[in-house]
């Protein structure tokens, strides 16, 4: 009993707010709470922006990556680790910057989403190129059980698998 009373248990609440900032609904999160597709789309778009964008500021890059890991399962973190190992974002700081504009996030199946975005790359401050990208992201929902998890990922949306690729332009890959 003493041990149990020393444990910190968080009860998540869901607060819905309308466009004007007025509270529409408040209540204890149902078990399990099921975020809407729009809520999942927002978080997946943010996740892609955190990982794929590249600031000229190393502190921003570091924080973006730390924040991205708050949205991954262990399996999703393995994918990020591999990407960072082969495409070290910190090696490009100061030479290159990348902005990300997410254009769509659509449900592909019960647990996966298709994310499309445009990356604009700058080298030494000058526009280098613009590319379109596509990802299939598998997600899992896990209700936050600690205060720290609740603060970092309140809806419990986690990236469990990730596969992305650059979209070919109309003339790329065409036979001569």
PDB file of N, CA and C in Angstrom, residues 11-110:
ATOM      1  N   UNK A  11      -3.794  10.711 -15.094  1.00  0.00           N
ATOM      2  CA  UNK A  11      -5.060  10.462 -15.765  1.00  0.00           C
ATOM      3  C   UNK A  11      -5.181  11.488 -16.878  1.00  0.00           C
ATOM      4  N   UNK A  12      -5.059  11.057 -18.130  1.00  0.00           N
ATOM      5  CA  UNK A  12      -5.125  12.011 -19.235  1.00  0.00           C
ATOM      6  C   UNK A  12      -6.534  12.564 -19.432  1.00  0.00           C
ATOM      7  N   UNK A  13      -6.595  13.838 -19.772  1.00  0.00           N
ATOM      8  CA  UNK A  13      -7.844  14.497 -20.108  1.00  0.00           C
ATOM      9  C   UNK A  13      -7.749  15.021 -21.529  1.00  0.00           C
ATOM     10  N   UNK A  14      -8.865  15.033 -22.205  1.00  0.00           N
ATOM     11  CA  UNK A  14      -8.931  15.584 -23.551  1.00  0.00           C
ATOM     12  C   UNK A  14      -9.743  16.860 -23.477  1.00  0.00           C
ATOM     13  N   UNK A  15      -9.176  17.928 -24.017  1.00  0.00           N
ATOM     14  CA  UNK A  15      -9.856  19.220 -24.050  1.00  0.00           C
ATOM     15  C   UNK A  15      -9.949  19.636 -25.502  1.00  0.00           C
ATOM     16  N   UNK A  16     -11.162  19.736 -26.013  1.00  0.00           N
ATOM     17  CA  UNK A  16     -11.366  20.181 -27.390  1.00  0.00           C
ATOM     18  C   UNK A  16     -11.613  21.674 -27.393  1.00  0.00           C
ATOM     19  N   UNK A  17     -10.975  22.351 -28.344  1.00  0.00           N
ATOM     20  CA  UNK A  17     -11.087  23.797 -28.456  1.00  0.00           C
ATOM     21  C   UNK A  17     -11.536  24.123 -29.876  1.00  0.00           C
ATOM     22  N   UNK A  18     -12.447  25.100 -30.005  1.00  0.00           N
ATOM     23  CA  UNK A  18     -12.896  25.480 -31.347  1.00  0.00           C
ATOM     24  C   UNK A  18     -11.922  26.485 -31.953  1.00  0.00           C
ATOM     25  N   UNK A  19     -12.230  26.964 -33.162  1.00  0.00           N
ATOM     26  CA  UNK A  19     -11.335  27.887 -33.878  1.00  0.00           C
ATOM     27  C   UNK A  19     -11.123  29.198 -33.143  1.00  0.00           C
ATOM     28  N   UNK A  20     -12.077  29.596 -32.330  1.00  0.00           N
ATOM     29  CA  UNK A  20     -11.963  30.853 -31.592  1.00  0.00           C
ATOM     30  C   UNK A  20     -11.232  30.671 -30.268  1.00  0.00           C
ATOM     31  N   UNK A  21     -10.816  29.442 -29.967  1.00  0.00           N
ATOM     32  CA  UNK A  21     -10.097  29.201 -28.727  1.00  0.00           C
ATOM     33  C   UNK A  21     -10.999  28.886 -27.551  1.00  0.00           C
ATOM     34  N   UNK A  22     -12.286  28.733 -27.789  1.00  0.00           N
ATOM     35  CA  UNK A  22     -13.228  28.420 -26.724  1.00  0.00           C
ATOM     36  C   UNK A  22     -13.259  26.912 -26.486  1.00  0.00           C
ATOM     37  N   UNK A  23     -13.325  26.523 -25.232  1.00  0.00           N
ATOM     38  CA  UNK A  23     -13.378  25.110 -24.887  1.00  0.00           C
ATOM     39  C   UNK A  23     -14.730  24.545 -25.284  1.00  0.00           C
ATOM     40  N   UNK A  24     -14.711  23.449 -26.059  1.00  0.00           N
ATOM     41  CA  UNK A  24     -15.953  22.806 -26.494  1.00  0.00           C
ATOM     42  C   UNK A  24     -16.285  21.595 -25.649  1.00  0.00           C
ATOM     43  N   UNK A  25     -15.277  20.847 -25.247  1.00  0.00           N
ATOM     44  CA  UNK A  25     -15.527  19.633 -24.472  1.00  0.00           C
ATOM     45  C   UNK A  25     -14.320  19.319 -23.607  1.00  0.00           C
ATOM     46  N   UNK A  26     -14.587  18.856 -22.396  1.00  0.00           N
ATOM     47  CA  UNK A  26     -13.543  18.439 -21.479  1.00  0.00           C
ATOM     48  C   UNK A  26     -13.966  17.101 -20.900  1.00  0.00           C
ATOM     49  N   UNK A  27     -13.033  16.197 -20.805  1.00  0.00           N
ATOM     50  CA  UNK A  27     -13.370  14.915 -20.202  1.00  0.00           C
ATOM     51  C   UNK A  27     -12.162  14.024 -20.082  1.00  0.00           C
ATOM     52  N   UNK A  28     -12.274  13.072 -19.194  1.00  0.00           N
ATOM     53  CA  UNK A  28     -11.204  12.102 -19.042  1.00  0.00           C
ATOM     54  C   UNK A  28     -11.084  11.320 -20.341  1.00  0.00           C
ATOM     55  N   UNK A  29      -9.864  11.133 -20.769  1.00  0.00           N
ATOM     56  CA  UNK A  29      -9.640  10.424 -22.029  1.00  0.00           C
ATOM     57  C   UNK A  29     -10.187   9.012 -21.920  1.00  0.00           C
ATOM     58  N   UNK A  30     -10.966   8.642 -22.913  1.00  0.00           N
ATOM     59  CA  UNK A  30     -11.508   7.288 -22.939  1.00  0.00           C
ATOM     60  C   UNK A  30     -10.361   6.304 -23.116  1.00  0.00           C
ATOM     61  N   UNK A  31     -10.555   5.102 -22.667  1.00  0.00           N
ATOM     62  CA  UNK A  31      -9.515   4.102 -22.809  1.00  0.00           C
ATOM     63  C   UNK A  31      -9.919   3.133 -23.889  1.00  0.00           C
ATOM     64  N   UNK A  32      -9.257   3.038 -24.982  1.00  0.00           N
ATOM     65  CA  UNK A  32      -8.222   3.963 -25.427  1.00  0.00           C
ATOM     66  C   UNK A  32      -8.840   5.148 -26.172  1.00  0.00           C
ATOM     67  N   UNK A  33      -8.252   6.313 -26.001  1.00  0.00           N
ATOM     68  CA  UNK A  33      -8.701   7.499 -26.729  1.00  0.00           C
ATOM     69  C   UNK A  33      -8.279   7.335 -28.181  1.00  0.00           C
ATOM     70  N   UNK A  34      -9.170   7.627 -29.091  1.00  0.00           N
ATOM     71  CA  UNK A  34      -8.864   7.490 -30.522  1.00  0.00           C
ATOM     72  C   UNK A  34      -8.809   8.874 -31.148  1.00  0.00           C
ATOM     73  N   UNK A  35      -7.596   9.381 -31.420  1.00  0.00           N
ATOM     74  CA  UNK A  35      -7.483  10.687 -32.070  1.00  0.00           C
ATOM     75  C   UNK A  35      -8.104  10.645 -33.464  1.00  0.00           C
ATOM     76  N   UNK A  36      -8.592  11.786 -33.900  1.00  0.00           N
ATOM     77  CA  UNK A  36      -9.167  11.882 -35.245  1.00  0.00           C
ATOM     78  C   UNK A  36      -8.046  11.839 -36.282  1.00  0.00           C
ATOM     79  N   UNK A  37      -8.414  11.581 -37.530  1.00  0.00           N
ATOM     80  CA  UNK A  37      -7.422  11.592 -38.609  1.00  0.00           C
ATOM     81  C   UNK A  37      -6.745  12.952 -38.717  1.00  0.00           C
ATOM     82  N   UNK A  38      -7.494  14.027 -38.477  1.00  0.00           N
ATOM     83  CA  UNK A  38      -6.912  15.373 -38.547  1.00  0.00           C
ATOM     84  C   UNK A  38      -5.853  15.560 -37.462  1.00  0.00           C
ATOM     85  N   UNK A  39      -6.102  15.048 -36.271  1.00  0.00           N
ATOM     86  CA  UNK A  39      -5.120  15.153 -35.193  1.00  0.00           C
ATOM     87  C   UNK A  39      -3.872  14.334 -35.520  1.00  0.00           C
ATOM     88  N   UNK A  40      -4.071  13.139 -36.035  1.00  0.00           N
ATOM     89  CA  UNK A  40      -2.932  12.301 -36.414  1.00  0.00           C
ATOM     90  C   UNK A  40      -2.155  12.963 -37.550  1.00  0.00           C
ATOM     91  N   UNK A  41      -2.872  13.516 -38.526  1.00  0.00           N
ATOM     92  CA  UNK A  41      -2.222  14.186 -39.658  1.00  0.00           C
ATOM     93  C   UNK A  41      -1.347  15.339 -39.178  1.00  0.00           C
ATOM     94  N   UNK A  42      -1.856  16.120 -38.234  1.00  0.00           N
ATOM     95  CA  UNK A  42      -1.072  17.236 -37.695  1.00  0.00           C
ATOM     96  C   UNK A  42       0.241  16.721 -37.092  1.00  0.00           C
ATOM     97  N   UNK A  43       0.144  15.698 -36.257  1.00  0.00           N
ATOM     98  CA  UNK A  43       1.337  15.182 -35.585  1.00  0.00           C
ATOM     99  C   UNK A  43       2.319  14.536 -36.562  1.00  0.00           C
ATOM    100  N   UNK A  44       1.813  13.839 -37.564  1.00  0.00           N
ATOM    101  CA  UNK A  44       2.714  13.236 -38.551  1.00  0.00           C
ATOM    102  C   UNK A  44       3.388  14.304 -39.413  1.00  0.00           C
ATOM    103  N   UNK A  45       2.652  15.351 -39.762  1.00  0.00           N
ATOM    104  CA  UNK A  45       3.249  16.461 -40.499  1.00  0.00           C
ATOM    105  C   UNK A  45       4.341  17.137 -39.694  1.00  0.00           C
ATOM    106  N   UNK A  46       4.082  17.322 -38.412  1.00  0.00           N
ATOM    107  CA  UNK A  46       5.081  17.917 -37.524  1.00  0.00           C
ATOM    108  C   UNK A  46       6.307  17.010 -37.429  1.00  0.00           C
ATOM    109  N   UNK A  47       6.078  15.719 -37.299  1.00  0.00           N
ATOM    110  CA  UNK A  47       7.170  14.754 -37.210  1.00  0.00           C
ATOM    111  C   UNK A  47       8.065  14.822 -38.456  1.00  0.00           C
ATOM    112  N   UNK A  48       7.458  14.814 -39.634  1.00  0.00           N
ATOM    113  CA  UNK A  48       8.228  14.896 -40.886  1.00  0.00           C
ATOM    114  C   UNK A  48       9.023  16.196 -40.917  1.00  0.00           C
ATOM    115  N   UNK A  49       8.404  17.303 -40.519  1.00  0.00           N
ATOM    116  CA  UNK A  49       9.106  18.585 -40.488  1.00  0.00           C
ATOM    117  C   UNK A  49      10.297  18.576 -39.541  1.00  0.00           C
ATOM    118  N   UNK A  50      10.139  17.941 -38.384  1.00  0.00           N
ATOM    119  CA  UNK A  50      11.234  17.876 -37.415  1.00  0.00           C
ATOM    120  C   UNK A  50      12.434  17.114 -37.970  1.00  0.00           C
ATOM    121  N   UNK A  51      12.163  16.024 -38.668  1.00  0.00           N
ATOM    122  CA  UNK A  51      13.240  15.148 -39.125  1.00  0.00           C
ATOM    123  C   UNK A  51      13.840  15.592 -40.455  1.00  0.00           C
ATOM    124  N   UNK A  52      13.013  16.043 -41.376  1.00  0.00           N
ATOM    125  CA  UNK A  52      13.494  16.327 -42.729  1.00  0.00           C
ATOM    126  C   UNK A  52      13.999  17.758 -42.915  1.00  0.00           C
ATOM    127  N   UNK A  53      13.558  18.695 -42.086  1.00  0.00           N
ATOM    128  CA  UNK A  53      14.056  20.067 -42.240  1.00  0.00           C
ATOM    129  C   UNK A  53      15.468  20.156 -41.661  1.00  0.00           C
ATOM    130  N   UNK A  54      16.207  21.164 -42.090  1.00  0.00           N
ATOM    131  CA  UNK A  54      17.563  21.364 -41.594  1.00  0.00           C
ATOM    132  C   UNK A  54      17.797  22.852 -41.404  1.00  0.00           C
ATOM    133  N   UNK A  55      17.999  23.241 -40.164  1.00  0.00           N
ATOM    134  CA  UNK A  55      18.271  24.635 -39.823  1.00  0.00           C
ATOM    135  C   UNK A  55      19.773  24.899 -39.928  1.00  0.00           C
ATOM    136  N   UNK A  56      20.126  26.174 -40.015  1.00  0.00           N
ATOM    137  CA  UNK A  56      21.545  26.531 -39.979  1.00  0.00           C
ATOM    138  C   UNK A  56      22.054  26.566 -38.535  1.00  0.00           C
ATOM    139  N   UNK A  57      21.142  26.447 -37.580  1.00  0.00           N
ATOM    140  CA  UNK A  57      21.472  26.503 -36.158  1.00  0.00           C
ATOM    141  C   UNK A  57      21.558  25.081 -35.590  1.00  0.00           C
ATOM    142  N   UNK A  58      22.727  24.659 -35.109  1.00  0.00           N
ATOM    143  CA  UNK A  58      22.867  23.293 -34.599  1.00  0.00           C
ATOM    144  C   UNK A  58      21.992  23.005 -33.378  1.00  0.00           C
ATOM    145  N   UNK A  59      21.698  24.022 -32.587  1.00  0.00           N
ATOM    146  CA  UNK A  59      20.844  23.823 -31.410  1.00  0.00           C
ATOM    147  C   UNK A  59      19.424  23.489 -31.842  1.00  0.00           C
ATOM    148  N   UNK A  60      18.939  24.159 -32.872  1.00  0.00           N
ATOM    149  CA  UNK A  60      17.599  23.879 -33.398  1.00  0.00           C
ATOM    150  C   UNK A  60      17.547  22.468 -33.985  1.00  0.00           C
ATOM    151  N   UNK A  61      18.574  22.084 -34.721  1.00  0.00           N
ATOM    152  CA  UNK A  61      18.613  20.746 -35.323  1.00  0.00           C
ATOM    153  C   UNK A  61      18.582  19.683 -34.226  1.00  0.00           C
ATOM    154  N   UNK A  62      19.385  19.877 -33.202  1.00  0.00           N
ATOM    155  CA  UNK A  62      19.427  18.910 -32.093  1.00  0.00           C
ATOM    156  C   UNK A  62      18.066  18.798 -31.428  1.00  0.00           C
ATOM    157  N   UNK A  63      17.436  19.939 -31.134  1.00  0.00           N
ATOM    158  CA  UNK A  63      16.136  19.917 -30.464  1.00  0.00           C
ATOM    159  C   UNK A  63      15.066  19.280 -31.348  1.00  0.00           C
ATOM    160  N   UNK A  64      15.111  19.560 -32.645  1.00  0.00           N
ATOM    161  CA  UNK A  64      14.161  18.930 -33.567  1.00  0.00           C
ATOM    162  C   UNK A  64      14.267  17.409 -33.506  1.00  0.00           C
ATOM    163  N   UNK A  65      15.480  16.900 -33.499  1.00  0.00           N
ATOM    164  CA  UNK A  65      15.662  15.448 -33.462  1.00  0.00           C
ATOM    165  C   UNK A  65      15.217  14.873 -32.122  1.00  0.00           C
ATOM    166  N   UNK A  66      15.537  15.546 -31.036  1.00  0.00           N
ATOM    167  CA  UNK A  66      15.075  15.062 -29.729  1.00  0.00           C
ATOM    168  C   UNK A  66      13.551  15.038 -29.676  1.00  0.00           C
ATOM    169  N   UNK A  67      12.916  16.089 -30.205  1.00  0.00           N
ATOM    170  CA  UNK A  67      11.450  16.136 -30.237  1.00  0.00           C
ATOM    171  C   UNK A  67      10.884  15.023 -31.116  1.00  0.00           C
ATOM    172  N   UNK A  68      11.536  14.737 -32.235  1.00  0.00           N
ATOM    173  CA  UNK A  68      11.055  13.682 -33.139  1.00  0.00           C
ATOM    174  C   UNK A  68      11.059  12.326 -32.441  1.00  0.00           C
ATOM    175  N   UNK A  69      12.068  12.070 -31.637  1.00  0.00           N
ATOM    176  CA  UNK A  69      12.126  10.786 -30.926  1.00  0.00           C
ATOM    177  C   UNK A  69      10.984  10.637 -29.917  1.00  0.00           C
ATOM    178  N   UNK A  70      10.401  11.750 -29.471  1.00  0.00           N
ATOM    179  CA  UNK A  70       9.241  11.676 -28.573  1.00  0.00           C
ATOM    180  C   UNK A  70       8.017  11.117 -29.277  1.00  0.00           C
ATOM    181  N   UNK A  71       8.054  11.056 -30.611  1.00  0.00           N
ATOM    182  CA  UNK A  71       6.927  10.558 -31.402  1.00  0.00           C
ATOM    183  C   UNK A  71       7.216   9.197 -32.026  1.00  0.00           C
ATOM    184  N   UNK A  72       8.228   8.481 -31.525  1.00  0.00           N
ATOM    185  CA  UNK A  72       8.549   7.180 -32.115  1.00  0.00           C
ATOM    186  C   UNK A  72       8.502   6.069 -31.075  1.00  0.00           C
ATOM    187  N   UNK A  73       8.178   4.877 -31.545  1.00  0.00           N
ATOM    188  CA  UNK A  73       8.352   3.672 -30.737  1.00  0.00           C
ATOM    189  C   UNK A  73       9.818   3.264 -30.876  1.00  0.00           C
ATOM    190  N   UNK A  74      10.208   2.221 -30.177  1.00  0.00           N
ATOM    191  CA  UNK A  74      11.584   1.730 -30.319  1.00  0.00           C
ATOM    192  C   UNK A  74      11.869   1.331 -31.761  1.00  0.00           C
ATOM    193  N   UNK A  75      10.892   0.714 -32.396  1.00  0.00           N
ATOM    194  CA  UNK A  75      11.044   0.293 -33.792  1.00  0.00           C
ATOM    195  C   UNK A  75      11.183   1.514 -34.714  1.00  0.00           C
ATOM    196  N   UNK A  76      10.390   2.550 -34.478  1.00  0.00           N
ATOM    197  CA  UNK A  76      10.494   3.775 -35.260  1.00  0.00           C
ATOM    198  C   UNK A  76      11.819   4.484 -35.033  1.00  0.00           C
ATOM    199  N   UNK A  77      12.330   4.417 -33.806  1.00  0.00           N
ATOM    200  CA  UNK A  77      13.611   5.050 -33.486  1.00  0.00           C
ATOM    201  C   UNK A  77      14.756   4.384 -34.247  1.00  0.00           C
ATOM    202  N   UNK A  78      14.651   3.079 -34.493  1.00  0.00           N
ATOM    203  CA  UNK A  78      15.684   2.371 -35.259  1.00  0.00           C
ATOM    204  C   UNK A  78      15.781   2.956 -36.666  1.00  0.00           C
ATOM    205  N   UNK A  79      14.636   3.253 -37.278  1.00  0.00           N
ATOM    206  CA  UNK A  79      14.619   3.845 -38.624  1.00  0.00           C
ATOM    207  C   UNK A  79      15.282   5.221 -38.596  1.00  0.00           C
ATOM    208  N   UNK A  80      14.948   6.029 -37.592  1.00  0.00           N
ATOM    209  CA  UNK A  80      15.570   7.357 -37.479  1.00  0.00           C
ATOM    210  C   UNK A  80      17.070   7.248 -37.258  1.00  0.00           C
ATOM    211  N   UNK A  81      17.482   6.325 -36.410  1.00  0.00           N
ATOM    212  CA  UNK A  81      18.916   6.134 -36.158  1.00  0.00           C
ATOM    213  C   UNK A  81      19.657   5.795 -37.445  1.00  0.00           C
ATOM    214  N   UNK A  82      19.085   4.905 -38.235  1.00  0.00           N
ATOM    215  CA  UNK A  82      19.720   4.500 -39.494  1.00  0.00           C
ATOM    216  C   UNK A  82      19.802   5.679 -40.467  1.00  0.00           C
ATOM    217  N   UNK A  83      18.726   6.454 -40.547  1.00  0.00           N
ATOM    218  CA  UNK A  83      18.732   7.630 -41.424  1.00  0.00           C
ATOM    219  C   UNK A  83      19.809   8.621 -40.977  1.00  0.00           C
ATOM    220  N   UNK A  84      19.891   8.885 -39.672  1.00  0.00           N
ATOM    221  CA  UNK A  84      20.880   9.836 -39.160  1.00  0.00           C
ATOM    222  C   UNK A  84      22.303   9.327 -39.384  1.00  0.00           C
ATOM    223  N   UNK A  85      22.480   8.021 -39.313  1.00  0.00           N
ATOM    224  CA  UNK A  85      23.808   7.443 -39.530  1.00  0.00           C
ATOM    225  C   UNK A  85      24.265   7.617 -40.980  1.00  0.00           C
ATOM    226  N   UNK A  86      23.355   7.418 -41.918  1.00  0.00           N
ATOM    227  CA  UNK A  86      23.732   7.501 -43.333  1.00  0.00           C
ATOM    228  C   UNK A  86      23.628   8.910 -43.907  1.00  0.00           C
ATOM    229  N   UNK A  87      22.847   9.785 -43.273  1.00  0.00           N
ATOM    230  CA  UNK A  87      22.660  11.161 -43.763  1.00  0.00           C
ATOM    231  C   UNK A  87      22.825  12.136 -42.602  1.00  0.00           C
ATOM    232  N   UNK A  88      23.985  12.132 -41.984  1.00  0.00           N
ATOM    233  CA  UNK A  88      24.223  12.916 -40.774  1.00  0.00           C
ATOM    234  C   UNK A  88      23.808  14.374 -40.953  1.00  0.00           C
ATOM    235  N   UNK A  89      22.695  14.785 -40.320  1.00  0.00           N
ATOM    236  CA  UNK A  89      22.247  16.167 -40.493  1.00  0.00           C
ATOM    237  C   UNK A  89      23.232  17.180 -39.900  1.00  0.00           C
ATOM    238  N   UNK A  90      23.964  16.783 -38.874  1.00  0.00           N
ATOM    239  CA  UNK A  90      24.883  17.711 -38.228  1.00  0.00           C
ATOM    240  C   UNK A  90      26.101  18.010 -39.099  1.00  0.00           C
ATOM    241  N   UNK A  91      26.450  17.124 -40.007  1.00  0.00           N
ATOM    242  CA  UNK A  91      27.586  17.350 -40.911  1.00  0.00           C
ATOM    243  C   UNK A  91      27.264  18.415 -41.952  1.00  0.00           C
ATOM    244  N   UNK A  92      25.973  18.644 -42.207  1.00  0.00           N
ATOM    245  CA  UNK A  92      25.573  19.598 -43.250  1.00  0.00           C
ATOM    246  C   UNK A  92      25.254  20.990 -42.693  1.00  0.00           C
ATOM    247  N   UNK A  93      25.241  21.135 -41.368  1.00  0.00           N
ATOM    248  CA  UNK A  93      24.905  22.422 -40.755  1.00  0.00           C
ATOM    249  C   UNK A  93      25.923  23.476 -41.173  1.00  0.00           C
ATOM    250  N   UNK A  94      25.416  24.655 -41.532  1.00  0.00           N
ATOM    251  CA  UNK A  94      26.274  25.755 -41.935  1.00  0.00           C
ATOM    252  C   UNK A  94      26.512  25.807 -43.433  1.00  0.00           C
ATOM    253  N   UNK A  95      26.336  24.676 -44.110  1.00  0.00           N
ATOM    254  CA  UNK A  95      26.512  24.633 -45.560  1.00  0.00           C
ATOM    255  C   UNK A  95      25.171  24.570 -46.267  1.00  0.00           C
ATOM    256  N   UNK A  96      24.238  23.908 -45.625  1.00  0.00           N
ATOM    257  CA  UNK A  96      22.978  23.585 -46.270  1.00  0.00           C
ATOM    258  C   UNK A  96      21.827  23.844 -45.295  1.00  0.00           C
ATOM    259  N   UNK A  97      20.686  24.219 -45.836  1.00  0.00           N
ATOM    260  CA  UNK A  97      19.466  24.287 -45.029  1.00  0.00           C
ATOM    261  C   UNK A  97      18.316  23.763 -45.879  1.00  0.00           C
ATOM    262  N   UNK A  98      17.313  23.217 -45.201  1.00  0.00           N
ATOM    263  CA  UNK A  98      16.177  22.616 -45.897  1.00  0.00           C
ATOM    264  C   UNK A  98      14.899  23.045 -45.196  1.00  0.00           C
ATOM    265  N   UNK A  99      13.940  23.527 -45.986  1.00  0.00           N
ATOM    266  CA  UNK A  99      12.612  23.805 -45.445  1.00  0.00           C
ATOM    267  C   UNK A  99      11.666  22.720 -45.941  1.00  0.00           C
ATOM    268  N   UNK A 100      10.670  22.420 -45.123  1.00  0.00           N
ATOM    269  CA  UNK A 100       9.707  21.367 -45.442  1.00  0.00           C
ATOM    270  C   UNK A 100       8.310  21.956 -45.427  1.00  0.00           C
ATOM    271  N   UNK A 101       7.563  21.695 -46.486  1.00  0.00           N
ATOM    272  CA  UNK A 101       6.161  22.117 -46.574  1.00  0.00           C
ATOM    273  C   UNK A 101       5.316  20.869 -46.819  1.00  0.00           C
ATOM    274  N   UNK A 102       4.607  20.417 -45.782  1.00  0.00           N
ATOM    275  CA  UNK A 102       3.764  19.229 -45.917  1.00  0.00           C
ATOM    276  C   UNK A 102       2.532  19.609 -46.728  1.00  0.00           C
ATOM    277  N   UNK A 103       2.257  18.844 -47.780  1.00  0.00           N
ATOM    278  CA  UNK A 103       1.115  19.156 -48.642  1.00  0.00           C
ATOM    279  C   UNK A 103      -0.094  18.283 -48.354  1.00  0.00           C
ATOM    280  N   UNK A 104       0.116  17.043 -47.901  1.00  0.00           N
ATOM    281  CA  UNK A 104      -1.036  16.205 -47.567  1.00  0.00           C
ATOM    282  C   UNK A 104      -0.637  15.055 -46.659  1.00  0.00           C
ATOM    283  N   UNK A 105      -1.589  14.668 -45.830  1.00  0.00           N
ATOM    284  CA  UNK A 105      -1.461  13.476 -44.995  1.00  0.00           C
ATOM    285  C   UNK A 105      -2.787  12.747 -45.127  1.00  0.00           C
ATOM    286  N   UNK A 106      -2.757  11.552 -45.699  1.00  0.00           N
ATOM    287  CA  UNK A 106      -3.990  10.796 -45.920  1.00  0.00           C
ATOM    288  C   UNK A 106      -3.848   9.386 -45.361  1.00  0.00           C
ATOM    289  N   UNK A 107      -4.959   8.871 -44.878  1.00  0.00           N
ATOM    290  CA  UNK A 107      -4.959   7.518 -44.321  1.00  0.00           C
ATOM    291  C   UNK A 107      -4.786   6.509 -45.455  1.00  0.00           C
ATOM    292  N   UNK A 108      -3.858   5.561 -45.251  1.00  0.00           N
ATOM    293  CA  UNK A 108      -3.620   4.510 -46.236  1.00  0.00           C
ATOM    294  C   UNK A 108      -4.231   3.184 -45.779  1.00  0.00           C
ATOM    295  N   UNK A 109      -4.296   2.968 -44.462  1.00  0.00           N
ATOM    296  CA  UNK A 109      -4.893   1.756 -43.900  1.00  0.00           C
ATOM    297  C   UNK A 109      -5.289   2.059 -42.460  1.00  0.00           C
ATOM    298  N   UNK A 110      -5.666   1.040 -41.718  1.00  0.00           N
ATOM    299  CA  UNK A 110      -6.051   1.256 -40.320  1.00  0.00           C
ATOM    300  C   UNK A 110      -4.921   1.841 -39.487  1.00  0.00           C
TER     301      UNK A 110
END
